[in-house]
Coordinates of C-alpha atoms in Angstrom, one line a residue:
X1 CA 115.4 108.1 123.2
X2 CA 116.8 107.3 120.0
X3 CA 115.7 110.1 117.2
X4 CA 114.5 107.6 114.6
X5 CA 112.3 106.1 116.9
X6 CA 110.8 109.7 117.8
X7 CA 110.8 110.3 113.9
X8 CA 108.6 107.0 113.6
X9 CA 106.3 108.1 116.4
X10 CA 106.0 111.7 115.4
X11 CA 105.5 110.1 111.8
X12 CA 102.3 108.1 113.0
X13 CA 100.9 110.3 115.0
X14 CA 101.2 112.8 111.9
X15 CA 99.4 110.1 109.8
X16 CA 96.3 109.5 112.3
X17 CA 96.0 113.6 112.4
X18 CA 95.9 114.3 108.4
X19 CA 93.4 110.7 108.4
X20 CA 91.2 111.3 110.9
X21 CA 91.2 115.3 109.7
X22 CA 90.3 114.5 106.3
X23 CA 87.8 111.5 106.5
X24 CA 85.2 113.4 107.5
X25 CA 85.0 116.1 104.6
X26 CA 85.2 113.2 102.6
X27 CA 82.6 110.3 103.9
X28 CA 79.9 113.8 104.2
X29 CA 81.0 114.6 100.3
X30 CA 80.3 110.8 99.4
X31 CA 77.1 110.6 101.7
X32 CA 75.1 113.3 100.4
X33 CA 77.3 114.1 97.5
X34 CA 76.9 118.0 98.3
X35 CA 79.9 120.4 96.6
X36 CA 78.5 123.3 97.6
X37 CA 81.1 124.8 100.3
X38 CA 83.9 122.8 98.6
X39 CA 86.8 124.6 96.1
X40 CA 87.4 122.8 93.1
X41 CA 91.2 124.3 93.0
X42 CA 91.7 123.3 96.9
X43 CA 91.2 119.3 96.2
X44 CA 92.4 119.4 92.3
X45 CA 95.9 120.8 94.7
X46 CA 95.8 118.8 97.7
X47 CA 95.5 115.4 95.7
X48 CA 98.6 116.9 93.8
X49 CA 100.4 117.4 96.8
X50 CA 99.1 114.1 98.2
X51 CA 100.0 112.6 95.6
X52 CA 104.1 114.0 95.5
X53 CA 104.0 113.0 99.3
X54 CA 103.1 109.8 98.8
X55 CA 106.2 109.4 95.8
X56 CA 108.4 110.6 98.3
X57 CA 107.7 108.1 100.8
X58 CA 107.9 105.4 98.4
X59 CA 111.4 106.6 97.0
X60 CA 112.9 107.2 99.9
X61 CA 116.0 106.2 99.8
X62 CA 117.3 103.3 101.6
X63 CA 113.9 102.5 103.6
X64 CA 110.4 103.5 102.5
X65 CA 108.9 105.9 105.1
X66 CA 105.3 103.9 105.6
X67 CA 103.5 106.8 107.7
X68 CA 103.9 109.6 104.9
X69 CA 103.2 106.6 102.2
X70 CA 100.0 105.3 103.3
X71 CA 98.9 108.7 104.8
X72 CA 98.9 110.3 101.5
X73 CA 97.9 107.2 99.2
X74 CA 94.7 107.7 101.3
X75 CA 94.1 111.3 101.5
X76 CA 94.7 110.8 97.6
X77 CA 92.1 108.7 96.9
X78 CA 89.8 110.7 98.9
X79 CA 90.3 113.6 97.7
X80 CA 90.1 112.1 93.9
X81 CA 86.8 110.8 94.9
X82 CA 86.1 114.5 96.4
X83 CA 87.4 116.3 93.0
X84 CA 85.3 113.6 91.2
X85 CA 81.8 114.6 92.8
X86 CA 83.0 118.2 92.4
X87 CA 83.2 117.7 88.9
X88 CA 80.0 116.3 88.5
X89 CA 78.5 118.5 90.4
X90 CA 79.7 121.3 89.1
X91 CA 80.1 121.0 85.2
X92 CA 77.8 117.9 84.2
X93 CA 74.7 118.4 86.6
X94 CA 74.5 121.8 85.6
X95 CA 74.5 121.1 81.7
X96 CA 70.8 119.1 82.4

């Protein structure tokens, strides 16, 4: 088998991991927007390193690597929308 098709293939099945493993933290934080177990640091860093991941499949150079781009433009917004209701939570609920 040719190694850039087992690159693609390992690349997928890397992308329907991280997805699947992070949707759920996320749909439960948007459901009943509860913060309480969740670490403000961990999410501000994982939609940082999210973030870099998805640059570098977008400038990768000479073909765009769509698995690790649209993996981590999703677990980016997620965990924005995570970090978000963290944030609420956290500093303006508390000031009521």
């Amino acid at each position: 088998m040719e190694q850039g098709i087992v690159f693609e293939i390992c690349g997928y099945i890397a992308t329907i991991g991280m997805i699947l493993g992070y949707l759920p933290q996320a749909i439960t934080t948007i459901r009943t927007r509860n913060t309480d177990g969740i670490a403000l640091p961990t999410f501000l860093m994982m939609g940082i390193g999210s973030s870099a991941f998805m640059l570098q499949g977008l400038l990768h150079d000479p073909d765009i690597i769509w698995s690790l781009f649209i993996t981590n433009l999703i677990t980016t917004i997620c965990s924005c929308i995570v970090f978000g209701i963290k944030v609420y939570n956290d500093y303006v609920k508390k000031e009521n």
